[in-house]
PDB file of C-alpha atoms in Angstrom:
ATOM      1  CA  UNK Z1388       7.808 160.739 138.980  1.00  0.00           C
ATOM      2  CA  UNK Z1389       8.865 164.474 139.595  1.00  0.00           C
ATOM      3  CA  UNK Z1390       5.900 166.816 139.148  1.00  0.00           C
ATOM      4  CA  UNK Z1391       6.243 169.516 136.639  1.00  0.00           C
ATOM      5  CA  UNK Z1392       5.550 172.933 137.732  1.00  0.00           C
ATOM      6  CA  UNK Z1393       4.151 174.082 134.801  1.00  0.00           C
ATOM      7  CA  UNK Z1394       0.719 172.565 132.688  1.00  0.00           C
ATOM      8  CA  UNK Z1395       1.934 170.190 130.113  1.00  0.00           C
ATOM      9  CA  UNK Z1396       0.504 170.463 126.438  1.00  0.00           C
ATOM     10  CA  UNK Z1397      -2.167 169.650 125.784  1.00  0.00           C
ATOM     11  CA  UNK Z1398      -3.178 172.914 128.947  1.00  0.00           C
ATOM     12  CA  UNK Z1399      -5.064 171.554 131.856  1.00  0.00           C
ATOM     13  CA  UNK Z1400      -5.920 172.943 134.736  1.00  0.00           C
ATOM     14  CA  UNK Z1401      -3.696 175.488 136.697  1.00  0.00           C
ATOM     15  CA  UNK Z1402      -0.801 173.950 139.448  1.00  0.00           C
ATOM     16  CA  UNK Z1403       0.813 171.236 138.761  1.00  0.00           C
ATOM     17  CA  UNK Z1404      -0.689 167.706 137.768  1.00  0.00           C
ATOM     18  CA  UNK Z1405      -1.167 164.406 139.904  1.00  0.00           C
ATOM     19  CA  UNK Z1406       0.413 161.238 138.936  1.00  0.00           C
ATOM     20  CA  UNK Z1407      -2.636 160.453 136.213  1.00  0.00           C
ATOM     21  CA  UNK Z1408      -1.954 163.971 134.618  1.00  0.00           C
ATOM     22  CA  UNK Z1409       2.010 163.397 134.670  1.00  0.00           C
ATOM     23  CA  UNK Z1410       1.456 159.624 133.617  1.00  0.00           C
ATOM     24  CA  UNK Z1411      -0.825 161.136 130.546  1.00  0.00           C
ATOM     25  CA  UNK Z1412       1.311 163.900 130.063  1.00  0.00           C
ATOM     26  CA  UNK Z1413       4.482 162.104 129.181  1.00  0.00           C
ATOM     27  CA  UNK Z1414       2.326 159.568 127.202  1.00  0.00           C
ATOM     28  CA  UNK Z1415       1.153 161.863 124.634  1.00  0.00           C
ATOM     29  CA  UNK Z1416       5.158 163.396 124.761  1.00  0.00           C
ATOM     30  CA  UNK Z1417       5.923 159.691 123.732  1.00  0.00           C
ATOM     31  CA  UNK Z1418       3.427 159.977 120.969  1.00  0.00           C
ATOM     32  CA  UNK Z1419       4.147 162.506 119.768  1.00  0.00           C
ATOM     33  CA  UNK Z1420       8.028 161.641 119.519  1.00  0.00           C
ATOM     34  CA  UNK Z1421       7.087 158.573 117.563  1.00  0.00           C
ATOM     35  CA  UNK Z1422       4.955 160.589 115.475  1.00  0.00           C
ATOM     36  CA  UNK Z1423       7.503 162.939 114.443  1.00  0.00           C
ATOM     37  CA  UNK Z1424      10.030 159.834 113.984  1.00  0.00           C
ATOM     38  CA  UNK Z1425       7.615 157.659 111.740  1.00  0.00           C
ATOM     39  CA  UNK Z1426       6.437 160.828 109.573  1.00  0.00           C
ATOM     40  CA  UNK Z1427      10.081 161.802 108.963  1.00  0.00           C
ATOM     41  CA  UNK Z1428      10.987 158.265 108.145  1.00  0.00           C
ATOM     42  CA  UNK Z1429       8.050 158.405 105.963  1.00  0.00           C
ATOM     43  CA  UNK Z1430      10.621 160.181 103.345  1.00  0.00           C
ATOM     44  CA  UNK Z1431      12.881 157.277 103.204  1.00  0.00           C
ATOM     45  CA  UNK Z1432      13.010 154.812 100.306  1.00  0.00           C
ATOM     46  CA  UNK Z1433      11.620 152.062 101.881  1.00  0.00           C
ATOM     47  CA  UNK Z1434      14.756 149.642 102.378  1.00  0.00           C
ATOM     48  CA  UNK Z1435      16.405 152.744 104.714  1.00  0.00           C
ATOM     49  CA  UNK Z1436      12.618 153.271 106.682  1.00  0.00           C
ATOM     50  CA  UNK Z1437      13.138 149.277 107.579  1.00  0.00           C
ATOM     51  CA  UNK Z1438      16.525 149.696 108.764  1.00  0.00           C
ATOM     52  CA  UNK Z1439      15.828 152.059 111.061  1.00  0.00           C
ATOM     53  CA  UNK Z1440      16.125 151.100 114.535  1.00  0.00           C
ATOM     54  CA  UNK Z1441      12.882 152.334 115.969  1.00  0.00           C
ATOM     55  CA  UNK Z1442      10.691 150.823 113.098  1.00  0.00           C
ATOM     56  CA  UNK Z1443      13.373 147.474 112.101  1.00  0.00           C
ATOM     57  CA  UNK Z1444      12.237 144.192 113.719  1.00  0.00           C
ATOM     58  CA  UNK Z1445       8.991 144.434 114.189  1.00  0.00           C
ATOM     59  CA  UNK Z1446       6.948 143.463 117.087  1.00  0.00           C
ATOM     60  CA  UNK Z1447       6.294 146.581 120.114  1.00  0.00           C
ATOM     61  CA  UNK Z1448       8.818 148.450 121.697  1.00  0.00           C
ATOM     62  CA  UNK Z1449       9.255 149.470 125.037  1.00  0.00           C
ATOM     63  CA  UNK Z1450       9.515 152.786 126.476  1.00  0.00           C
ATOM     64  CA  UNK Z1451      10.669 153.369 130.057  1.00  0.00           C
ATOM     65  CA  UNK Z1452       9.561 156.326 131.541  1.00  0.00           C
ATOM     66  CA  UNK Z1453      12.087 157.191 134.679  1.00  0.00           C
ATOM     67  CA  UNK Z1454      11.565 159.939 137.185  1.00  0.00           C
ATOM     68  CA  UNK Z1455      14.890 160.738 138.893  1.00  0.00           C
ATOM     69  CA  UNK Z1456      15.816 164.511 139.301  1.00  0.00           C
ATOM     70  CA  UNK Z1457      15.207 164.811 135.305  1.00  0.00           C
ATOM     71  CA  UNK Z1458      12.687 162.684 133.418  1.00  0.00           C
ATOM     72  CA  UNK Z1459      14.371 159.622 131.321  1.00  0.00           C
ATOM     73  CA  UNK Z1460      12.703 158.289 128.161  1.00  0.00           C
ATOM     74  CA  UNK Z1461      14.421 155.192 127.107  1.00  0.00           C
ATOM     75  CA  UNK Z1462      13.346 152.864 124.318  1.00  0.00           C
ATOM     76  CA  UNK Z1463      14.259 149.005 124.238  1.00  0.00           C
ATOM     77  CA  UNK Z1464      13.305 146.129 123.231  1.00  0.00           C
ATOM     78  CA  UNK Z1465      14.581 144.340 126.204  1.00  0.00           C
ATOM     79  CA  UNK Z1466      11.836 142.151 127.449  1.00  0.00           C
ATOM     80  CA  UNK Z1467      10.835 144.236 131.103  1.00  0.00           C
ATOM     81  CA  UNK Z1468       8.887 141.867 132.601  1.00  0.00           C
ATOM     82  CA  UNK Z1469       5.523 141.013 134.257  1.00  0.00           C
ATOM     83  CA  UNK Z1470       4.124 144.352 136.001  1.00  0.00           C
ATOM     84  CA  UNK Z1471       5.308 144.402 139.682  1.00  0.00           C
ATOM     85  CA  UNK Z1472       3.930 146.181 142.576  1.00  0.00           C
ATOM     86  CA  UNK Z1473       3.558 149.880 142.227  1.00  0.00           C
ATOM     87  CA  UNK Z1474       4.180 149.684 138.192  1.00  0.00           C
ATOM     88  CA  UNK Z1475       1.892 151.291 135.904  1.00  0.00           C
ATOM     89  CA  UNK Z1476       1.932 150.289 132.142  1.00  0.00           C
ATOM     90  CA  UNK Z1477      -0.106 151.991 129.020  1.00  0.00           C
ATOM     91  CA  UNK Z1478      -0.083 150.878 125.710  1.00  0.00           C
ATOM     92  CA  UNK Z1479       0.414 153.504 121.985  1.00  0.00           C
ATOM     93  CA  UNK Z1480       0.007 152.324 118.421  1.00  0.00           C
ATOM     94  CA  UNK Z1481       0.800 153.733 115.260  1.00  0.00           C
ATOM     95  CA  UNK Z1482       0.831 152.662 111.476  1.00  0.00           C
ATOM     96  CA  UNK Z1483       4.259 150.189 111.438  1.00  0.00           C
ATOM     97  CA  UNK Z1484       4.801 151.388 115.487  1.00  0.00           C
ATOM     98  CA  UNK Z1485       3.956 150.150 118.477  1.00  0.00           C
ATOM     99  CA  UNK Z1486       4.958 150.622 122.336  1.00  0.00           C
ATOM    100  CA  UNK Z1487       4.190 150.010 125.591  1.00  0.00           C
ATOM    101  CA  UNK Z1488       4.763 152.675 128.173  1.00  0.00           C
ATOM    102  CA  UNK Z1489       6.179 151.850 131.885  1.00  0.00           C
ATOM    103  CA  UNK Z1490       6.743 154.382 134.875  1.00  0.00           C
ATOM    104  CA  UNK Z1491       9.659 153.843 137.469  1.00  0.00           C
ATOM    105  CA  UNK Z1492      10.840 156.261 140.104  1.00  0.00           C
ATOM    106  CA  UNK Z1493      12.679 155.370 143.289  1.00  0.00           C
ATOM    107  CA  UNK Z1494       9.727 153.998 145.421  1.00  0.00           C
ATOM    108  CA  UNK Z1495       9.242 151.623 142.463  1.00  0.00           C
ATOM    109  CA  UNK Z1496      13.131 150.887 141.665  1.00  0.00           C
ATOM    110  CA  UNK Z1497      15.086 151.888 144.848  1.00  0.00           C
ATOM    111  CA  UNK Z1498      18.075 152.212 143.151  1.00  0.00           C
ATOM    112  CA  UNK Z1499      16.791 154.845 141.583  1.00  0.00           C
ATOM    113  CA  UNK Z1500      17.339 157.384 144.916  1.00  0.00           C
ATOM    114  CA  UNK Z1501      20.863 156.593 144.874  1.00  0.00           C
ATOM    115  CA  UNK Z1502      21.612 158.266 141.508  1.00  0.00           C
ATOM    116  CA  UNK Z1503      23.197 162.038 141.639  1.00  0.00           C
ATOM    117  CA  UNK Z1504      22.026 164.345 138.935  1.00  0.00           C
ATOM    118  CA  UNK Z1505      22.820 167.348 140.592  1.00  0.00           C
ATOM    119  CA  UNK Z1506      25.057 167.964 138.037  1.00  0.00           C
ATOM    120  CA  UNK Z1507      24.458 166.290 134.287  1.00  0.00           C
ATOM    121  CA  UNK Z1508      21.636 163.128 133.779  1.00  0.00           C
ATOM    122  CA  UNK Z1509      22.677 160.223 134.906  1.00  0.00           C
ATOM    123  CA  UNK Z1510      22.214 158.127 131.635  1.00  0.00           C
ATOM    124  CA  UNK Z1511      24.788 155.395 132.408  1.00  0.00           C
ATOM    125  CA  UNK Z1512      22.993 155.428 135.989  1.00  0.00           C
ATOM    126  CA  UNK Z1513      19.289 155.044 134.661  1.00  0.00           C
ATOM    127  CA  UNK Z1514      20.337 152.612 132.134  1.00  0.00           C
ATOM    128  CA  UNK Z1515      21.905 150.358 134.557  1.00  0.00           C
ATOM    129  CA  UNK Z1516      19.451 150.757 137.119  1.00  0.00           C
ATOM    130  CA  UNK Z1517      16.927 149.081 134.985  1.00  0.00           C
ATOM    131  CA  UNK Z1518      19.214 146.265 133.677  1.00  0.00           C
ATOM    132  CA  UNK Z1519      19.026 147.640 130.722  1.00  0.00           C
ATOM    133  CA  UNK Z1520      22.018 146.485 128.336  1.00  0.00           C
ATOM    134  CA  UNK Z1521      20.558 147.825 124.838  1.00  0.00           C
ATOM    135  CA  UNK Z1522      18.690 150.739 124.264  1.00  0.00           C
ATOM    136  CA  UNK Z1523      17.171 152.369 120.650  1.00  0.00           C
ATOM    137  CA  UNK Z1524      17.021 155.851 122.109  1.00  0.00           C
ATOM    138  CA  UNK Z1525      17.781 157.538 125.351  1.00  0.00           C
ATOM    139  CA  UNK Z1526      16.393 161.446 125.691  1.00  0.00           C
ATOM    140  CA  UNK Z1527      15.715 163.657 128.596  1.00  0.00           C
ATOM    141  CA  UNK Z1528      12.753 165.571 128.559  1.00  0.00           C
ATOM    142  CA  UNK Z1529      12.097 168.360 131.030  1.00  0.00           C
ATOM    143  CA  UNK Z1530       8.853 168.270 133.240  1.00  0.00           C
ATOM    144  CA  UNK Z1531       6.671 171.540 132.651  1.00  0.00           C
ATOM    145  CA  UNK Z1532       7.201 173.494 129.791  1.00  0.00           C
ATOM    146  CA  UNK Z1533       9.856 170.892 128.129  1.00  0.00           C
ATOM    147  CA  UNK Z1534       6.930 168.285 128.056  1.00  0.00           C
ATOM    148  CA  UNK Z1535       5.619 169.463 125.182  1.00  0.00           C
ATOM    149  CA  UNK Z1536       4.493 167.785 121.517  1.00  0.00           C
ATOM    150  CA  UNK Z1537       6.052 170.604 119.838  1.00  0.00           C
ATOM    151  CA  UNK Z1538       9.519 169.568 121.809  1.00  0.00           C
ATOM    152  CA  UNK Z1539       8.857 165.978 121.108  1.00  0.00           C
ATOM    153  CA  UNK Z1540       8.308 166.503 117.508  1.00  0.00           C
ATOM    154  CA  UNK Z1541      11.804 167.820 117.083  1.00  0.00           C
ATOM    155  CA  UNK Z1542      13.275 165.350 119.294  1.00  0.00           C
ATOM    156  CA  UNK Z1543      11.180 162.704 117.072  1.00  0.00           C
ATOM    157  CA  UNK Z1544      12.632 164.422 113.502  1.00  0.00           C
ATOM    158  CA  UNK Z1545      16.419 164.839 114.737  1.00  0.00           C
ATOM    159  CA  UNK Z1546      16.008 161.205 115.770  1.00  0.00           C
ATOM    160  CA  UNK Z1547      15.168 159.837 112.743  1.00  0.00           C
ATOM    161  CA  UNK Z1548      17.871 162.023 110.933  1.00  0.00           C
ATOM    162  CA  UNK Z1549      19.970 161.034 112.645  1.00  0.00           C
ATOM    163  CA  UNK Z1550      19.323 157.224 112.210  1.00  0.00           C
ATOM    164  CA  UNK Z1551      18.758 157.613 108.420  1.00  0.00           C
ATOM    165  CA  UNK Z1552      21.775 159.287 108.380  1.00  0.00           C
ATOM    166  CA  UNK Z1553      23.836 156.384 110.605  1.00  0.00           C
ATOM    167  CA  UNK Z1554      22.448 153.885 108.306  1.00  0.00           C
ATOM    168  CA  UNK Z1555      23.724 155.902 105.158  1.00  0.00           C
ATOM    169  CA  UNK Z1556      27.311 155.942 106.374  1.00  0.00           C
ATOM    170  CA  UNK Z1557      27.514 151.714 107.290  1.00  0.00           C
ATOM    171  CA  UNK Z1558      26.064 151.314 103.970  1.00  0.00           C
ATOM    172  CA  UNK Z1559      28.908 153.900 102.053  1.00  0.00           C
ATOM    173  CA  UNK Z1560      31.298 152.125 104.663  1.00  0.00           C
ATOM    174  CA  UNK Z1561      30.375 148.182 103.889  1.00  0.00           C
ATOM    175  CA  UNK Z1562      30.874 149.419 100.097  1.00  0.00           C
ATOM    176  CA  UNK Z1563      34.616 150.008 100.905  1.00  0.00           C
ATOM    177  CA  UNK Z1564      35.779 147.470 103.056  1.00  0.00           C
ATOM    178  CA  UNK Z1565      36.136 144.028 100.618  1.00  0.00           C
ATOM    179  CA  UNK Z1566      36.183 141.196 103.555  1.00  0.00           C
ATOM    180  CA  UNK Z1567      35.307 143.192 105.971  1.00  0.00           C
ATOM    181  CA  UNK Z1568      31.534 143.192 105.510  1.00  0.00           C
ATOM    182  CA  UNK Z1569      30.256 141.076 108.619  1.00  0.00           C
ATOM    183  CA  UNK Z1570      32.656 143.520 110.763  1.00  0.00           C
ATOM    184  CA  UNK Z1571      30.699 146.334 109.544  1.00  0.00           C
ATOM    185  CA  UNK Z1572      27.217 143.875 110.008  1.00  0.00           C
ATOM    186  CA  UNK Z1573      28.054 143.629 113.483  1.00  0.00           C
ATOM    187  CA  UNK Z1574      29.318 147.260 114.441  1.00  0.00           C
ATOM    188  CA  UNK Z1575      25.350 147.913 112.960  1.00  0.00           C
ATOM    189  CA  UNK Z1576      23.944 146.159 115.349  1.00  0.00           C
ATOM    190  CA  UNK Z1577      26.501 147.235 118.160  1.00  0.00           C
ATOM    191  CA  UNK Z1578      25.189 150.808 117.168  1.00  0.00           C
ATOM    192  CA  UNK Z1579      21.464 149.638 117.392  1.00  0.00           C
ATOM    193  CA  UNK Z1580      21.891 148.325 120.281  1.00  0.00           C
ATOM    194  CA  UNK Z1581      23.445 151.383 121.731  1.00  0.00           C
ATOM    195  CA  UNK Z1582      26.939 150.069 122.952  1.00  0.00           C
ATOM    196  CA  UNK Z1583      29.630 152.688 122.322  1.00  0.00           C
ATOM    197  CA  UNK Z1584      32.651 150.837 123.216  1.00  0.00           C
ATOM    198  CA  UNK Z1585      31.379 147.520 121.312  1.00  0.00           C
ATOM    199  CA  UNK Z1586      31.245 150.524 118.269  1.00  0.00           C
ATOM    200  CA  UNK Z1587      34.509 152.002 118.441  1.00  0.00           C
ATOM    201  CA  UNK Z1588      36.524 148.137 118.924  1.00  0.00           C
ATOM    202  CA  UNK Z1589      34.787 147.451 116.460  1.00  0.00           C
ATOM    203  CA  UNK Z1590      35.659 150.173 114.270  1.00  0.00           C
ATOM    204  CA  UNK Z1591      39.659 149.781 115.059  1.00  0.00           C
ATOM    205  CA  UNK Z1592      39.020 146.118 113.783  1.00  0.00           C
ATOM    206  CA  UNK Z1593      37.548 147.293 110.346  1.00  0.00           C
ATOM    207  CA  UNK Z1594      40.743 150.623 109.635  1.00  0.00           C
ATOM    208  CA  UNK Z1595      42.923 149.489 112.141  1.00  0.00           C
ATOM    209  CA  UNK Z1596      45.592 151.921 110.859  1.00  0.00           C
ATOM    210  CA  UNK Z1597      43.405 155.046 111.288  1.00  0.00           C
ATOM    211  CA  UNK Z1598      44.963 156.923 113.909  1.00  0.00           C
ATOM    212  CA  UNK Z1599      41.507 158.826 114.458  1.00  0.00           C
ATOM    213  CA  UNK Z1600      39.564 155.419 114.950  1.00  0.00           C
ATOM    214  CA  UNK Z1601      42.357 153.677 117.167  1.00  0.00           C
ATOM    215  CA  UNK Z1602      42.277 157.214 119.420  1.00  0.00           C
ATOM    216  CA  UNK Z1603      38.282 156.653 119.899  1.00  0.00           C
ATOM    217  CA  UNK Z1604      38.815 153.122 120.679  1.00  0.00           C
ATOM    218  CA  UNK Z1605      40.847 153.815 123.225  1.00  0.00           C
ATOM    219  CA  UNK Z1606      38.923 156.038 125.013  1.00  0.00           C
ATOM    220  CA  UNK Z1607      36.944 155.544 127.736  1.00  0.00           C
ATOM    221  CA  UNK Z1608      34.019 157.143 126.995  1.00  0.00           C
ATOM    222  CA  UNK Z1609      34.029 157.146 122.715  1.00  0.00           C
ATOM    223  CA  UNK Z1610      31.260 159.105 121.219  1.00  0.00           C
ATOM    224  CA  UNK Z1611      29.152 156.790 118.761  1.00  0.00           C
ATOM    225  CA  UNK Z1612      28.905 159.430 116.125  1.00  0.00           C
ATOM    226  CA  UNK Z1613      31.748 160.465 116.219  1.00  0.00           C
ATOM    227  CA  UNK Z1614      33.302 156.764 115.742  1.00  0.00           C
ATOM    228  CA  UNK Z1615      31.265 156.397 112.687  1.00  0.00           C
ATOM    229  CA  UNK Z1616      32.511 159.493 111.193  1.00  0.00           C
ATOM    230  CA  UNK Z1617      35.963 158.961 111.453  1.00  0.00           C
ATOM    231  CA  UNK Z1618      35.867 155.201 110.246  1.00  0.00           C
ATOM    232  CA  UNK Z1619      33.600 156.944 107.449  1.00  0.00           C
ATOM    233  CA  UNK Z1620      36.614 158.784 106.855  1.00  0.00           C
ATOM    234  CA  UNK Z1621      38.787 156.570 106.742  1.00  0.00           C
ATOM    235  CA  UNK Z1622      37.138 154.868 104.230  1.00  0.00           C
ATOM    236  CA  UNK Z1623      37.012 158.142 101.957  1.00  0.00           C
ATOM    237  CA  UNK Z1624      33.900 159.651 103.062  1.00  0.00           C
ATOM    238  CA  UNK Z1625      30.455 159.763 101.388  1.00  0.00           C
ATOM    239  CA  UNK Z1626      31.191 161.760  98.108  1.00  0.00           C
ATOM    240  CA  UNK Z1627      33.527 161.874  95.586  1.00  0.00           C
ATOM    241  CA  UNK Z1628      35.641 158.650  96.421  1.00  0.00           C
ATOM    242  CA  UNK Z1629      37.281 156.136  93.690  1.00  0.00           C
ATOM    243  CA  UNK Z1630      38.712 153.057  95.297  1.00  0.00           C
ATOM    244  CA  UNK Z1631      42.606 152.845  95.451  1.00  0.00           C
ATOM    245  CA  UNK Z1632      43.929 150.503  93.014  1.00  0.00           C
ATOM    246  CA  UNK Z1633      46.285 147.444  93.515  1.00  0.00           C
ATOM    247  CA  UNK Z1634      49.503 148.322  95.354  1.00  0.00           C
ATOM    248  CA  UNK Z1635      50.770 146.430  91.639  1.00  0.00           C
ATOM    249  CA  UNK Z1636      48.192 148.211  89.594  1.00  0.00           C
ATOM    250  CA  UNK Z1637      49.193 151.619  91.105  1.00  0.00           C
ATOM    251  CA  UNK Z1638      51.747 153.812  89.016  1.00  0.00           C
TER     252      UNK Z1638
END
């Protein structure tokens, strides 16, 4: 894992920590995330906190920790396997949360070394690295003064905004689109799962005569939000929307 150069919060001693101060460091980073994710989804009625990726489902989730040039947090839950090696694992609980923790860095995943962040985070890179396919959230966190609780509680809040607010727009969308209800079943789980192409196809299938959807389906790189905005959209947006009547109902 790269070694921050300055103390993390909670402070510690002056220089930089050792791999048990960085390993405890981005635990309580983690916790405090999930912290700021569970309290905000606290607000929720109670059908929208359960539909929320990080909290639907049930059983423990599980957070890789990955130490390239930046520091990757990525939560699954992708089955990682039995401990190997070099691999360190904790454990974090909360009320309706649970995780466990696992470090990875090149000596432990080789692959790892071969990844070029010189310029932007690798996120593809990481991902696939770990044989990842899925993934409930994916967040960089700077080492040092990034690795903070304060920073993790507003990465933790705009998370769970931002998956109240996903969850929201598929239920205004499945509303809208008579027949097309298991489409817009399956492009929820595309978007838990974290699969942006799956999302925008997907999409294109439910308003394929959107221009704005077919234009993010075929790109190569579509942008999950803004796929569900645009079929949201096309479907009349959140407020102020009466359904169209019968081409032989219509004046």
């Amino acid at each position: 894992m790269p070694e921050p150069q300055d103390t993390p919060d909670p402070a510690g001693p002056s220089g930089p920590p050792g791999p048990e101060g960085m390993r405890t460091a981005v635990a309580n980073y983690v916790t405090a995330l999930h912290r700021a994710y569970v309290a905000q989804a606290d607000t929720f009625p109670p059908a929208a906190r359960g539909r929320m990726p990080l909290l639907a489902g049930g059983g423990t989730v599980r957070v890789a920790a990955v130490g390239v040039r930046n520091l990757h947090l990525l939560a699954t839950r992708e089955d990682l396997g039995p401990l190997r090696g070099q691999e360190v694992e904790l454990t974090g609980e909360l009320p309706g949360l649970s995780w466990t923790l696992r470090f990875y860095d090149p000596v432990v995943v080789p692959a790892l070394g071969l990844i070029d962040e010189s310029v932007a985070p690798g996120y593809g890179e990481v991902k696939h690295a770990l044989g990842l396919s899925t993934v409930i959230y994916h967040v960089v966190a700077q080492p040092g003064s990034g690795l903070t609780s304060h920073h993790a509680g507003h990465v933790g809040s705009g998370l769970a905004s931002g998956h109240s607010a996903a969850a929201r727009d598929f239920d205004t969308i499945r509303s809208r689109v008579r027949g097309r209800e298991r489409l817009v079943d399956e492009l929820v789980g595309a978007a838990a799962a974290g699969l942006p192409r799956a999302q925008a196809l997907l999409a294109r299938a439910i308003a394929p005569r959107d221009d704005a959807v077919a234009a993010l389906a075929d790109s190569p790189d579509p942008d999950p939000d803004a796929v569900r905005k645009a079929l949201l959209a096309s479907v009349g947006g959140r407020r102020d929307w009466t359904p169209r009547p019968p081409a032989e109902q219509a004046p």
